[in-house]
Coordinates of C-alpha atoms and ligand atoms in Angstrom, one line a residue:
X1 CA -33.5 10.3 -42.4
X2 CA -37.4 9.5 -41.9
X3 CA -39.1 11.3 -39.5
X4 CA -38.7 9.4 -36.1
X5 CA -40.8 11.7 -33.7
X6 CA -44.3 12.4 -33.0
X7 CA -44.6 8.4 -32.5
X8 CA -46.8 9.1 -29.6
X9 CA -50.2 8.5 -31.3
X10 CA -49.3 4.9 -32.7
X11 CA -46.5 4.1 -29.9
X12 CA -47.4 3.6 -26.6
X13 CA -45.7 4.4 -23.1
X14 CA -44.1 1.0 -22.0
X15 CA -41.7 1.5 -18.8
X16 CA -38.2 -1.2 -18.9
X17 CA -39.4 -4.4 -18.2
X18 CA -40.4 -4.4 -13.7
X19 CA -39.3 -7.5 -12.1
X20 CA -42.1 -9.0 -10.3
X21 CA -42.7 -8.2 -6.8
X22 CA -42.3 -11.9 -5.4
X23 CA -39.2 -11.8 -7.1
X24 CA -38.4 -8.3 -6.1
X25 CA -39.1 -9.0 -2.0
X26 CA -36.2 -11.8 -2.0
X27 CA -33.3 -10.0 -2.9
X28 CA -32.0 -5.4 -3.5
X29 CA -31.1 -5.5 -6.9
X30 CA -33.0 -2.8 -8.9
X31 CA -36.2 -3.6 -10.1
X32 CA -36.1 -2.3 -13.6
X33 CA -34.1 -3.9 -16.4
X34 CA -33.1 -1.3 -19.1
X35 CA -34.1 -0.9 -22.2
X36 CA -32.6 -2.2 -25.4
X37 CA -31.9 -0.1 -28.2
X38 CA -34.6 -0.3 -30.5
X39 CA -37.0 0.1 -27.2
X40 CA -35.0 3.2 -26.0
X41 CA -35.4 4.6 -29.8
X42 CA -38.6 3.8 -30.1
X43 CA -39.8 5.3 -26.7
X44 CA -38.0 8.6 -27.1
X45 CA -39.3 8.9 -31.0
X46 CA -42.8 9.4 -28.9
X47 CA -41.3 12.8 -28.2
X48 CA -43.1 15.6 -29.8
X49 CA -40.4 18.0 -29.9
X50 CA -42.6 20.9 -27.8
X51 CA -41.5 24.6 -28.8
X52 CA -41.9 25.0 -25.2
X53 CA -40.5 22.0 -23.4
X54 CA -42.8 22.1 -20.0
X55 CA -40.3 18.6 -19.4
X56 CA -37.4 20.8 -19.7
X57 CA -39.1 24.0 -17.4
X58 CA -39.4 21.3 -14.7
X59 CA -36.2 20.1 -14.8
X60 CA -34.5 21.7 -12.0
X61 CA -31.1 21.1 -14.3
X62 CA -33.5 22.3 -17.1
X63 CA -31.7 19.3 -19.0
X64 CA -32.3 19.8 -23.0
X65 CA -34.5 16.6 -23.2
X66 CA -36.2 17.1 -26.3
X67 CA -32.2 17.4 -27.9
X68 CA -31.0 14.3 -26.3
X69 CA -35.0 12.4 -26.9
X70 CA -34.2 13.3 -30.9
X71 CA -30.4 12.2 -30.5
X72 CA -31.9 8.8 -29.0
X73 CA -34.8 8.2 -31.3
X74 CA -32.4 8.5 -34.2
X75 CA -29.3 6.1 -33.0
X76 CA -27.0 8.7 -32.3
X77 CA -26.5 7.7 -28.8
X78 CA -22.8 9.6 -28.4
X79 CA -24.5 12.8 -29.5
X80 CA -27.3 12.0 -27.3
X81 CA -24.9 11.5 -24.1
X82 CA -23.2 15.1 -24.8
X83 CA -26.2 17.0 -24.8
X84 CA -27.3 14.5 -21.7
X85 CA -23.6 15.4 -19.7
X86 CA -23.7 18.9 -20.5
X87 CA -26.2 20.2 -17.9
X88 CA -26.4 17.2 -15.6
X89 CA -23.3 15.1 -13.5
X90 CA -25.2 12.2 -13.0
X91 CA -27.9 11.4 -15.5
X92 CA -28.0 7.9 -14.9
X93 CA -28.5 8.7 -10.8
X94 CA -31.2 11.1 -11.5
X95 CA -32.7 9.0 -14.4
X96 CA -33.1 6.1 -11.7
X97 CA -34.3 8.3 -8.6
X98 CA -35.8 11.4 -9.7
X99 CA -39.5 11.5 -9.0
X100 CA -40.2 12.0 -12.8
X101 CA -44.0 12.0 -11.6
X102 CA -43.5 15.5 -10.5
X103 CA -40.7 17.1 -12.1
X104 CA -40.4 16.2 -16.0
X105 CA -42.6 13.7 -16.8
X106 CA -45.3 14.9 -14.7
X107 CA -45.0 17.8 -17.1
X108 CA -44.5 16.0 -20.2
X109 CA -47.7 17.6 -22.6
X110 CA -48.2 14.5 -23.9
X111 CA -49.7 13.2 -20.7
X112 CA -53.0 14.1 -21.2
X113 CA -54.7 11.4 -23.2
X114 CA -51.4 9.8 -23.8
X115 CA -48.8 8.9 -21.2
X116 CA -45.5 10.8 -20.6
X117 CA -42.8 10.2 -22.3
X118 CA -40.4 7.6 -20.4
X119 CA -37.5 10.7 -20.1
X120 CA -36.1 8.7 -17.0
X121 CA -35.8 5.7 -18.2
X122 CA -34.2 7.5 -21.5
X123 CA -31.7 9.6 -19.5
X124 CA -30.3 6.6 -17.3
X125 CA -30.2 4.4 -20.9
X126 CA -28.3 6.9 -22.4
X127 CA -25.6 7.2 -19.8
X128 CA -25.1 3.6 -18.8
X129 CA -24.5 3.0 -22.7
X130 CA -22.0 5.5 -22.5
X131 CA -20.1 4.1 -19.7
X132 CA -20.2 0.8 -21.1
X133 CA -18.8 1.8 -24.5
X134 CA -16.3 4.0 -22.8
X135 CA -17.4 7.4 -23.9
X136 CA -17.4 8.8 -20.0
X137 CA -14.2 10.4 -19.4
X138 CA -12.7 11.3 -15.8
X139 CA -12.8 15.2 -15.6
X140 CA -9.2 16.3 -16.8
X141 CA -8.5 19.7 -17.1
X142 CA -7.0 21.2 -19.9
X143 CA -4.7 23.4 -17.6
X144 CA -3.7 23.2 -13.5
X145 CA -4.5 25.9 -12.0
X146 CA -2.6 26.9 -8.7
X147 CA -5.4 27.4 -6.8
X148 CA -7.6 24.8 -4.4
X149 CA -10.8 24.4 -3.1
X150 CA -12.1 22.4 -0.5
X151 CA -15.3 20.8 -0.2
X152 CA -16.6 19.7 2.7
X153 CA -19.3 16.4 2.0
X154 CA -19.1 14.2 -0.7
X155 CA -23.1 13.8 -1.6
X156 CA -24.0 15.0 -4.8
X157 CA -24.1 18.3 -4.2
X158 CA -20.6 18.1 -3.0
X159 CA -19.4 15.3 -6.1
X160 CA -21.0 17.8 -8.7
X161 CA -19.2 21.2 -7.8
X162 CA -15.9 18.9 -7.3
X163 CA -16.0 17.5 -11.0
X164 CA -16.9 21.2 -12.4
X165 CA -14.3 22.9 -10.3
X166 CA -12.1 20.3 -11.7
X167 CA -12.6 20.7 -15.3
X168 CA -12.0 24.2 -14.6
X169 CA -8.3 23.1 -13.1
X170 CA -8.7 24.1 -9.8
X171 CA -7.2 21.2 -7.5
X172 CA -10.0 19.8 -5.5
X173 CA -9.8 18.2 -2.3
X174 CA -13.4 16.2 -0.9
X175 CA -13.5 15.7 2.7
X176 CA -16.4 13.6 4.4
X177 CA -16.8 12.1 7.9
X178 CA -17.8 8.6 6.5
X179 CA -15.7 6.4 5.0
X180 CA -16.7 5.6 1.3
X181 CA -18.4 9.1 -0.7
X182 CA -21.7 9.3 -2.0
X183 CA -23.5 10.9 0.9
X184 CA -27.0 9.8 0.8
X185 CA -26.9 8.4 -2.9
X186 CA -24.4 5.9 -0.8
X187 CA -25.8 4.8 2.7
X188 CA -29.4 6.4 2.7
X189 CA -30.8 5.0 -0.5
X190 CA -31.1 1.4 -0.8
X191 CA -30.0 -0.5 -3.8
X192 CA -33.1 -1.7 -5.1
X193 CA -33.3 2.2 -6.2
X194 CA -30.1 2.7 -6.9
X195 CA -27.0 -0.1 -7.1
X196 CA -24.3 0.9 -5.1
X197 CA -21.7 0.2 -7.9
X198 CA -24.0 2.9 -10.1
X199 CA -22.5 5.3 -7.5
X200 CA -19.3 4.1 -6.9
X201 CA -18.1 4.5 -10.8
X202 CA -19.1 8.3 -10.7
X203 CA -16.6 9.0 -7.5
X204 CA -13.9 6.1 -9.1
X205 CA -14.1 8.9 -12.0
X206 CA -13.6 11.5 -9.8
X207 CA -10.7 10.2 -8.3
X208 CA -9.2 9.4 -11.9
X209 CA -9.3 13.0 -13.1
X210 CA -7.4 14.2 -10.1
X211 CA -10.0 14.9 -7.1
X212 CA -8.5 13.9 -3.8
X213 CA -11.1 12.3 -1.2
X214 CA -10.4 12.7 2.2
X215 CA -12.4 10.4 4.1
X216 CA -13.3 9.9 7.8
X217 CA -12.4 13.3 8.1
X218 CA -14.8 15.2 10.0
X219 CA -15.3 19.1 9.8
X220 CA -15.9 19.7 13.6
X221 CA -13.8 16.8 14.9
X222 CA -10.7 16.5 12.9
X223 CA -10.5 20.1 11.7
X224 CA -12.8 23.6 11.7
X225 CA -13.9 25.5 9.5
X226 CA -11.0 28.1 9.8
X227 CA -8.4 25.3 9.3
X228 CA -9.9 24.7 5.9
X229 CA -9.9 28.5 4.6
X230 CA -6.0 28.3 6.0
X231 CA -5.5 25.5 3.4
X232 CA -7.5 26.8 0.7
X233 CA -8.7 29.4 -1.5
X234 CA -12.3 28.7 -1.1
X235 CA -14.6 26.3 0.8
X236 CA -17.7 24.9 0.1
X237 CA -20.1 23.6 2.7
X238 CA -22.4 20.9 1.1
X239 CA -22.9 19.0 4.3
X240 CA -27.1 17.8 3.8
X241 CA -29.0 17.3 7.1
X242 CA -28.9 14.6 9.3
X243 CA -30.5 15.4 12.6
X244 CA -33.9 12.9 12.4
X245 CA -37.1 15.0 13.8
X246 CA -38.3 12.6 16.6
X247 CA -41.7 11.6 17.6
X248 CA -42.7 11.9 21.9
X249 CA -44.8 10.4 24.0
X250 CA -45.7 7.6 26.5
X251 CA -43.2 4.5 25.6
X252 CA -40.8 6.5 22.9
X253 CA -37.9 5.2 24.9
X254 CA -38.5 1.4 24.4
X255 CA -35.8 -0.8 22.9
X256 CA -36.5 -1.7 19.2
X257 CA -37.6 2.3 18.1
X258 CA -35.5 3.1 15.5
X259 CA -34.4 5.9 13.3
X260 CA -34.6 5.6 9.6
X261 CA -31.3 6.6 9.0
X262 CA -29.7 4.0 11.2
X263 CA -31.9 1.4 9.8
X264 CA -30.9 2.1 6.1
X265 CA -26.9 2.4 6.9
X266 CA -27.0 -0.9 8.8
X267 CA -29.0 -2.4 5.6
X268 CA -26.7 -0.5 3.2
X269 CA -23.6 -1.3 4.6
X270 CA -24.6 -5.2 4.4
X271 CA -25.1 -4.6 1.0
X272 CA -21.8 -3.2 0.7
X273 CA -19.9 -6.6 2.4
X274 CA -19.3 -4.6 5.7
X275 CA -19.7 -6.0 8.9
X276 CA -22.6 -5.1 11.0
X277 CA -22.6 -6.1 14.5
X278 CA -26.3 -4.3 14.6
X279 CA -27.1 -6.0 12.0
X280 CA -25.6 -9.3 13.1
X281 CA -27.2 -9.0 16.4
X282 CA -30.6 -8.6 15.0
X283 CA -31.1 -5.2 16.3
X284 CA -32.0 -3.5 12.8
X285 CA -32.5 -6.6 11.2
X286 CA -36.6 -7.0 10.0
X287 CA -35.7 -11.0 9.6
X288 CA -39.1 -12.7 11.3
X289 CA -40.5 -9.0 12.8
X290 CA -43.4 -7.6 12.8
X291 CA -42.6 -3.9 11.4
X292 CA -44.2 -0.3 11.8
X293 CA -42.9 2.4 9.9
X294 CA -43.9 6.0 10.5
X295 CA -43.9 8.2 8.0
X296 CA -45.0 9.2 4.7
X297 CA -42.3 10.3 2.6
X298 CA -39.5 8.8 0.1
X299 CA -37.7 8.1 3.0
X300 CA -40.4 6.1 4.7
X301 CA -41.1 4.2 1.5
X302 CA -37.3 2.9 1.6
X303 CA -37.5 1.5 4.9
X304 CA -41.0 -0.3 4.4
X305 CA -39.0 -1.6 1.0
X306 CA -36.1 -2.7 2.9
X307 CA -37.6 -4.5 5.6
X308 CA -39.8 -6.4 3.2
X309 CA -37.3 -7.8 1.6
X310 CA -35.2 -8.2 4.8
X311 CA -37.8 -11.0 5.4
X312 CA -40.4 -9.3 8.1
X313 CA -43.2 -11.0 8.8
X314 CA -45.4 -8.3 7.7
X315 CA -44.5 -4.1 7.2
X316 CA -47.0 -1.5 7.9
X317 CA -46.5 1.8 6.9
X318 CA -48.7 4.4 9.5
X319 CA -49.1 8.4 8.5
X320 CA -51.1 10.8 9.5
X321 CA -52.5 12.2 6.2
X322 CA -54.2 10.4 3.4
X323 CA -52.3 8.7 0.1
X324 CA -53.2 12.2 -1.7
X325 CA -51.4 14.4 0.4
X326 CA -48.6 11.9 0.6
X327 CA -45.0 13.7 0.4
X328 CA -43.2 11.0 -0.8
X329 CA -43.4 10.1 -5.2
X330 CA -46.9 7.7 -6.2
X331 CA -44.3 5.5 -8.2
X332 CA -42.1 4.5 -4.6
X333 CA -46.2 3.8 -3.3
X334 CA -47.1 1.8 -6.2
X335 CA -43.8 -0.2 -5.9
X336 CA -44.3 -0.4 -2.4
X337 CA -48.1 -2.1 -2.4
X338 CA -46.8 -4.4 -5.0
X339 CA -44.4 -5.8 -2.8
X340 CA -46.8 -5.9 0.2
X341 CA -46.9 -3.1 2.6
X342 CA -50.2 -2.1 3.9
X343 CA -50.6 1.3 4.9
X344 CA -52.8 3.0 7.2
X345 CA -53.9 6.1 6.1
X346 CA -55.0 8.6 8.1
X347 CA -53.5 7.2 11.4
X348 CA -50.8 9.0 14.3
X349 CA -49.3 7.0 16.7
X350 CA -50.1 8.1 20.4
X351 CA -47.6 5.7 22.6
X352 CA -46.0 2.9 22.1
X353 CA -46.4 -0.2 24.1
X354 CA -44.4 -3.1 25.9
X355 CA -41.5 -3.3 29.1
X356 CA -38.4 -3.1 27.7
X357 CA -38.8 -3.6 24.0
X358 CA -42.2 -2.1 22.3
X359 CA -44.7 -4.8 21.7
X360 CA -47.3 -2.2 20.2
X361 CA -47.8 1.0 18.2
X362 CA -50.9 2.6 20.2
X363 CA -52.1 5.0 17.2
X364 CA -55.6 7.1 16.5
X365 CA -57.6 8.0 13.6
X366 CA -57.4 11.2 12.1
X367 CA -59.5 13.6 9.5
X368 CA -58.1 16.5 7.9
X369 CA -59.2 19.9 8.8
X370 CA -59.1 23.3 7.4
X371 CA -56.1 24.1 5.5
X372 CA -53.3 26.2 7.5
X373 CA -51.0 28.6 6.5
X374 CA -49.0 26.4 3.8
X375 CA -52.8 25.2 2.2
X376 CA -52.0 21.8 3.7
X377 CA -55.0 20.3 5.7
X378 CA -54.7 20.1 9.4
X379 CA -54.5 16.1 11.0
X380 CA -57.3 16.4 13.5
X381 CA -57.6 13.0 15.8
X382 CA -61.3 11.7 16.4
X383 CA -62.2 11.5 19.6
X384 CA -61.9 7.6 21.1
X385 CA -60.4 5.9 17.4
X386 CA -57.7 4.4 19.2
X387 CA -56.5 1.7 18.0
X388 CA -53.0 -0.8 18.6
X389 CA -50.8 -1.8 15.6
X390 CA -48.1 -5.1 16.8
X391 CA -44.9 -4.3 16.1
X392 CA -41.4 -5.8 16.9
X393 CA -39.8 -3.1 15.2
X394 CA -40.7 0.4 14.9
X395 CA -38.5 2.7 12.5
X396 CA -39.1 6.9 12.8
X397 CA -39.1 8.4 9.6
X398 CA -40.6 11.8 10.2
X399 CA -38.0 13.5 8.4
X400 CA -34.6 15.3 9.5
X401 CA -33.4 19.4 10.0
X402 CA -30.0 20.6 9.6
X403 CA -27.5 19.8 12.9
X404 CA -26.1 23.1 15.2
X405 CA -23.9 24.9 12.0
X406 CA -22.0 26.7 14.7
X407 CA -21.0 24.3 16.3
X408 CA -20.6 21.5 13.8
X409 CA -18.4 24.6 12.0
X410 CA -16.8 27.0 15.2
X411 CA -18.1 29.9 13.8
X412 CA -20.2 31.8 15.6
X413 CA -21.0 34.2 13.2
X414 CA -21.9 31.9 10.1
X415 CA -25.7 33.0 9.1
X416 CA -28.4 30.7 9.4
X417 CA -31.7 30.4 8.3
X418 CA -34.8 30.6 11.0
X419 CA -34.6 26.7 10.0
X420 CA -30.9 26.3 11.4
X421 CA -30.0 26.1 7.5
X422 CA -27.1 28.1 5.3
X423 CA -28.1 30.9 4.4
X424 CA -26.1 32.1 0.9
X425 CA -26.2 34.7 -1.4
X426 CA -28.1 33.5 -4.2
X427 CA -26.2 35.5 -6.8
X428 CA -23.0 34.1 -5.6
X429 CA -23.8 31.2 -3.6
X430 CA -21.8 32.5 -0.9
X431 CA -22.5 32.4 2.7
X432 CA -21.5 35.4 4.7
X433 CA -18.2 34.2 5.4
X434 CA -15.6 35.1 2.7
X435 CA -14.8 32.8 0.5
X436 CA -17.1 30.2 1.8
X437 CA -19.7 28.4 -0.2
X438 CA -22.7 26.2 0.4
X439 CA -25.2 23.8 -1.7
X440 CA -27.4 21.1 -0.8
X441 CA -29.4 19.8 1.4
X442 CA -27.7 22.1 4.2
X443 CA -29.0 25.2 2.4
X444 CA -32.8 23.6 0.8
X445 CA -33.4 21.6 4.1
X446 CA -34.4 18.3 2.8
X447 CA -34.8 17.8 -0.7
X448 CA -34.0 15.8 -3.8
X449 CA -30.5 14.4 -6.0
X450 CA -31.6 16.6 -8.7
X451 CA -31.2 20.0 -7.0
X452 CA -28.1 18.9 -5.4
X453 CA -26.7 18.6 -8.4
X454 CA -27.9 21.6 -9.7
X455 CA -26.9 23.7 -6.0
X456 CA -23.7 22.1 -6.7
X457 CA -22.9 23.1 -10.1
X458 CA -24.5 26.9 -9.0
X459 CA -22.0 26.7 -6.5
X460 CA -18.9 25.5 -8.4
X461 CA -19.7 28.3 -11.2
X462 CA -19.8 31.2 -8.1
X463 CA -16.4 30.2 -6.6
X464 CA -14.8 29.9 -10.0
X465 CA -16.4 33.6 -10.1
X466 CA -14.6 34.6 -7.0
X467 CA -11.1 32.1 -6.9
X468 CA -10.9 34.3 -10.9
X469 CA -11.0 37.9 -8.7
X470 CA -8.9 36.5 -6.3
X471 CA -6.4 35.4 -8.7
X472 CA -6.6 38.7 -11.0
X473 CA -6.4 40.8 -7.7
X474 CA -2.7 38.9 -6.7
X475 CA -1.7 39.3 -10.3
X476 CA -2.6 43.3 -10.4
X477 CA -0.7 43.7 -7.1
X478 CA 2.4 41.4 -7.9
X479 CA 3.9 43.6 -10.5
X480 CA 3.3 47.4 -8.4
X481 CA 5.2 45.3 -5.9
X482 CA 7.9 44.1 -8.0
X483 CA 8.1 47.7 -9.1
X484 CA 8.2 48.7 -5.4
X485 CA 11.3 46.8 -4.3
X486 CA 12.8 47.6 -7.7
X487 CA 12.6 51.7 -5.9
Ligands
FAD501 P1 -25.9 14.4 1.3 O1 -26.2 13.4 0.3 O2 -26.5 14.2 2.6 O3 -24.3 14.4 1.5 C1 -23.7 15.1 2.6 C2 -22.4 14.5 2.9 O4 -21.7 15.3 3.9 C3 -22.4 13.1 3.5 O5 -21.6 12.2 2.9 C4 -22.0 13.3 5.0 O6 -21.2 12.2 5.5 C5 -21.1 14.5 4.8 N1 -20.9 15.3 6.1 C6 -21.9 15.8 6.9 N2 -21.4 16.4 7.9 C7 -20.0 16.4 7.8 C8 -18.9 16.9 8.5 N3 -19.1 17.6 9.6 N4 -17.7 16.7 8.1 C9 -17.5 16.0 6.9 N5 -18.5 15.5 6.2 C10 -19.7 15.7 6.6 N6 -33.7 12.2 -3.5 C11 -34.1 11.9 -4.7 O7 -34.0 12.7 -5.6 N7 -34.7 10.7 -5.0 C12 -34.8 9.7 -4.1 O8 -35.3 8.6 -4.4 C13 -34.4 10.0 -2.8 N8 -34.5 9.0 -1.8 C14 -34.0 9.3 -0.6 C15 -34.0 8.3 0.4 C16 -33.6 8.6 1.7 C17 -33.6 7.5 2.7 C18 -33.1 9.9 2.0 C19 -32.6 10.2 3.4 C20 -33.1 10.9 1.1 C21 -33.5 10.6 -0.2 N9 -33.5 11.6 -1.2 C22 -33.9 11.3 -2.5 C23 -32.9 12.9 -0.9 C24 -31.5 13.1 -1.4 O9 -30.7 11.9 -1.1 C25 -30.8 14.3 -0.8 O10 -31.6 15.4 -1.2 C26 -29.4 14.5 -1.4 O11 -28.6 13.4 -1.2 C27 -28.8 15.8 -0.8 O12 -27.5 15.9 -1.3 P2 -26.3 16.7 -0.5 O13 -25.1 16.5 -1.3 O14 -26.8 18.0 -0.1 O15 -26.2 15.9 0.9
SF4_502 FE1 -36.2 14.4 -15.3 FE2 -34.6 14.3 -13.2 FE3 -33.6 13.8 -15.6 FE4 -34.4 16.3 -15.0 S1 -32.7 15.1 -14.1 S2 -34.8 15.2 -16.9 S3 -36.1 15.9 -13.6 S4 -35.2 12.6 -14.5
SF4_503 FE1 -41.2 15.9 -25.6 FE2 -43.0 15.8 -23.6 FE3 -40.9 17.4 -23.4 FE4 -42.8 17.9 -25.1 S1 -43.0 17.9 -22.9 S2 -40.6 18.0 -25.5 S3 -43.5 15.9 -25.7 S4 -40.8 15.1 -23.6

C-alpha cells in the first residue's frame, strides 16, 4: 500500500464543514457536520507519525492517535476503532468536547507552520462510523463474577468505571439523584456541543451489557453511604461538584439573577421534550431579553450560546480578565463571536440594579496587576470606570466547588481536601474509607470529560485490585474453615 502519511506539506487542515452562524443561532443541533470518508482519510494521512507523539503525551487517556490516524488514513476504519476504544469510553464525546486547542492538538508538532492535525474531529468520525455499522458492542463479560460494586453518579467518570468493572464481570449497579444518566454530558452541556442522543446510546449500551441504573436515587436522601458498603463489595464516589460560587453585593437578590446550572437544565430539559414550568413561565427563558452573563469560562460560553439561540435580544458576556487569560477553550470564543455575543473584557460587576427584578448590571473597569501566587495577574478596578450594562436576565457563571461530603455522605470521618474535595490514594484511588472509591470532578474540583474518563477507568482498575484481595482472602479462609468444622 502507498504511503498515505506525511500529507501535511501538500494537504491542508480543513475542519468538517461549520454551519453558519445565522443558521446556527435559530436552532441546538451541532454545528459541525462530519466528515466523509475520503475527507477523514485524507485529514488523518496529514499525520506524521512522531517517534514521540507530543498529541498522545497530552492526552490525558494518552490515546494511541498516531495508531488509530494511520488505521484511518488507510481505510481500515474497524482497526482504527479498536485501537480508538481501547484507552478511551467515549471517543466520540471527547472528540466533540475536548478542548483539542490545549490538550492534543495544541500539541500536535505539526502546528508550527502547518496546522494541527484535526485528531478530534478524527476520533469522533471514527466512532460514530462504528456505531452506525454496528461494530460497538454492549460491555459483556466473558464470566459473572459474584461480587458487586456500586457507583454512586452516572457522569462520565461514573459511566466509564461502570463499563470497565463490567467487562471485568463484576455486577454493577449506577445510582444518581437525577432522572436520566449522563451527569453533566446530559443536563449541563447543551446540544449544540454535544446531541443529547450522542449520550444517550453510550448509557443504552450500558444498560444492554448488564449495568443496572438506579435513578432518582439520592446518596444522602434515599440512602448513606454505609447503606451502600452493606449492599456491596466496593463503592465508588464519582459525584462531580455542583455547589455554584456566587457573586455579592448591592442588588444580588433581585429576581431574574440566575445560576448557570439552572439556566442550562431548564434549556436542556426542553431539548429533551420535558416540561418546564420555568421555562414555560419565562423565568429562564432568554426569548426577547436583554442578557448578561458573568463569567469567563466553558461554562459561561454555553450559556451566552444558549441564550442566543433562545432568541435574546442581545447576550453580553462580562469577565474580569482579558480574552488571553480567558479559562474557558479560544474555539467555544470563536464560536461564540460568530454567533454574536459581545464581550467585555476586562469588566467586574459591582451591583446590580432595578426594584424587584434587575434592570442593570452596574460593573467597573479593571487592569491586571502583578501576578500572585498561581502567576495569574491580579484584576485591579480603576478608580471611577463605572459603567451600567441593561440586562433582563443575568446568569452567574463564576464556577462551582464540591457540596458538604459529610454530610451529603454521613460520614464524618471521610477525608477531604482543604477545597472540601475527595481526597484518595492515588496509587489505589481509594479514599480513606475501606473499600471506597472516588473519581471525577469530586476529587479534581472542576475539570474536563477527558479526565473523568480517565479518573474513572483509574478507579475501576484500583477496585478490581482490591474486590481480587477480597475475593482471594474469602477463598484462603473458606477451606481452614471447612477443615475446622470437619475437627
Ligand atoms: P458529573 O458529570 O457532574 O456527574 C456527576 C453525577 O453525580 C451527576 O449525574 C449527579 O446527578 C450525580 N450525583 C451528584 N450527587 C449525587 C448524590 N448525592 N446521589 C446520587 N447522585 C449524585 N468538559 C469538557 O471536557 N468539555 C466541555 O465542553 C465541557 N463543557 C462543560 C459545560 C458545562 C456547563 C459544565 C458545567 C461543565 C463542562 N465541562 C466540560 C466539564 C465536565 O462536564 C465535567 O468535568 C465532567 O462532567 C465531570 O464528570 P463527573 O463524572 O466527575 O461528574
Ligand atoms: Fe484529544 Fe481528547 Fe481525544 Fe485525547 S480524548 S485525543 S485530548 S480529543
Ligand atoms: Fe501526528 Fe501531530 Fe501526533 Fe505527531 S503530534 S503523531 S504529527 S498527530
Amino acid at each position: 500500500m502507498p504511503n498515505k502519511m506525511l500529507s501535511f506539506v501538500r494537504v491542508g487542515q480543513s475542519m468538517p464543514d461549520k454551519r453558519m452562524p445565522v443558521e446556527r443561532r435559530r436552532d441546538f443541533r451541532e454545528i459541525y457536520a462530519e466528515y466523509d470518508a475520503a475527507r477523514a482519510s485524507e485529514q488523518a494521512g496529514r499525520c506524521s507519525q512522531c517517534g514521540v507523539p507530543f498529541c498522545q503525551v497530552h492526552c490525558p487517556l494518552q490515546n494511541n492517535i498516531p495508531d488509530w490516524l494511520k488505521l484511518t488514513a488507510e481505510g481500515r476504519l474497524e482497526e482504527a476503532y479498536e485501537v480508538s476504544s481501547a484507552t478511551n469510553n467515549m471517543p466520540e464525546i471527547c472528540g466533540r468536547i475536548c478542548p483539542q486547542d490545549r490538550l492534543c492538538e495544541g500539541n500536535c508538532v505539526i502546528e508550527k507552520g502547518f496546522e494541527a492535525v484535526t485528531i478530534g474531529s478524527v476520533e469522533k468520525y471514527i466512532t460514530d462510523t462504528a456505531f452506525d455499522r454496528g461494530w460497538v458492542k454492549p460491555p459483556k463479560p466473558v464470566r459473572e463474577l459474584a461480587q458487586s460494586v456500586g457507583i454512586v453518579g452516572a457522569g462520565p467518570a461514573g459511566l466509564a468505571a461502570a463499563e470497565q468493572l463490567r467487562r471485568k464481570g463484576y455486577k454493577v449497579a449506577l445510582y444518581d439523584r437525577y432522572d436520566r444518566a449522563g451527569g453533566l454530558l446530559i443536563y449541563g452541556i447543551p446540544n449544540f456541543k454535544l446531541e443529547k442522543e450522542i449520550v444517550q446510546r453510550r448509557t443504552r449500551l450500558l444498560e444492554q451489557g448488564g449495568v443496572t441504573f438506579k435513578l432518582n436515587f439520592e446518596i444522602g436522601r434515599d440512602a448513606t453511604l454505609a447503606d451502600l458498603r452493606q449492599r456491596h463489595d466496593a463503592v465508588l464516589i464519582a459525584t462531580g461538584v455542583y455547589k455554584a460560587r456566587d457573586i455579592q453585593g448591592p442588588g444580588a437578590g433581585l429576581g431574574n439573577i440566575v445560576p448557570a446550572m439552572t439556566y442550562l437544565t431548564a434549556s436542556n430539559r426542553k431539548g429533551l421534550g420535558d416540561k418546564v414550568p420555568e421555562f414555560e413561565s419565562g423565568a429562564l427563558d432568554a426569548r426577547g431579553k436583554r442578557v448578561v452573563v458573568i463569567g469567563g469560562g466553558d461554562t459561561a460560553m454555553d450559556c451566552v450560546r444558549t441564550a442566543v439561540r433562545q432568541g435574546a435580544v442581545y447576550v453580553k458576556c462580562l469577565y474580569r480578565r482579558d480574552r488571553a487569560n480567558m479559562p474557558g477553550s479560544m474555539r467555544e470564543v470563536k464560536h461564540s463571536e460568530e454567533e454574536g455575543v459581545e464581550f467585555l473584557w476586562l469588566s467586574a460587576p459591582e451591583a446590580f440594579l432595578g426594584e424587584r427584578k434587575v434592570r442593570a448590571v452596574r460593573a467597573a473597569r479593571v487592569h491586571l496587576g502583578v501576578p500572585d501566587s498561581t502567576g495569574r495577574q491580579t484584576p485591579q478596578v480603576i478608580d471611577n470606570s463605572h459603567f451600567n450594562v441593561d440586562a433582563d436576565l443575568v446568569v452567574k457563571a463564576l464556577g462551582f466547588d464540591p457540596e458538604d461530603a459529610h454530610q451529603v455522605f454521613g460520614e464524618p470521618g471521610l477525608k477531604l481536601t482543604r477545597w472540601g474535595t475527595l481526597s484518595i490514594d492515588y496509587r489505589t484511588q481509594m479514599t480513606n474509607i475501606e473499600g471506597v472509591f472516588a473519581a471525577g470532578d469530586i476529587v479534581r474540583g472542576a475539570s474536563l470529560v477527558v479526565w473523568a474518563v480517565r479518573d474513572g477507568r483509574d478507579a475501576a482498575e484500583g477496585m478490581h485490585k482490591y474486590l481480587r484481595a477480597k475475593a482471594s482472602a474469602v477463598e484462603a479462609v473458606a477451606p481452614l474453615s471447612a477443615q475446622a468444622a470437619a475437627e
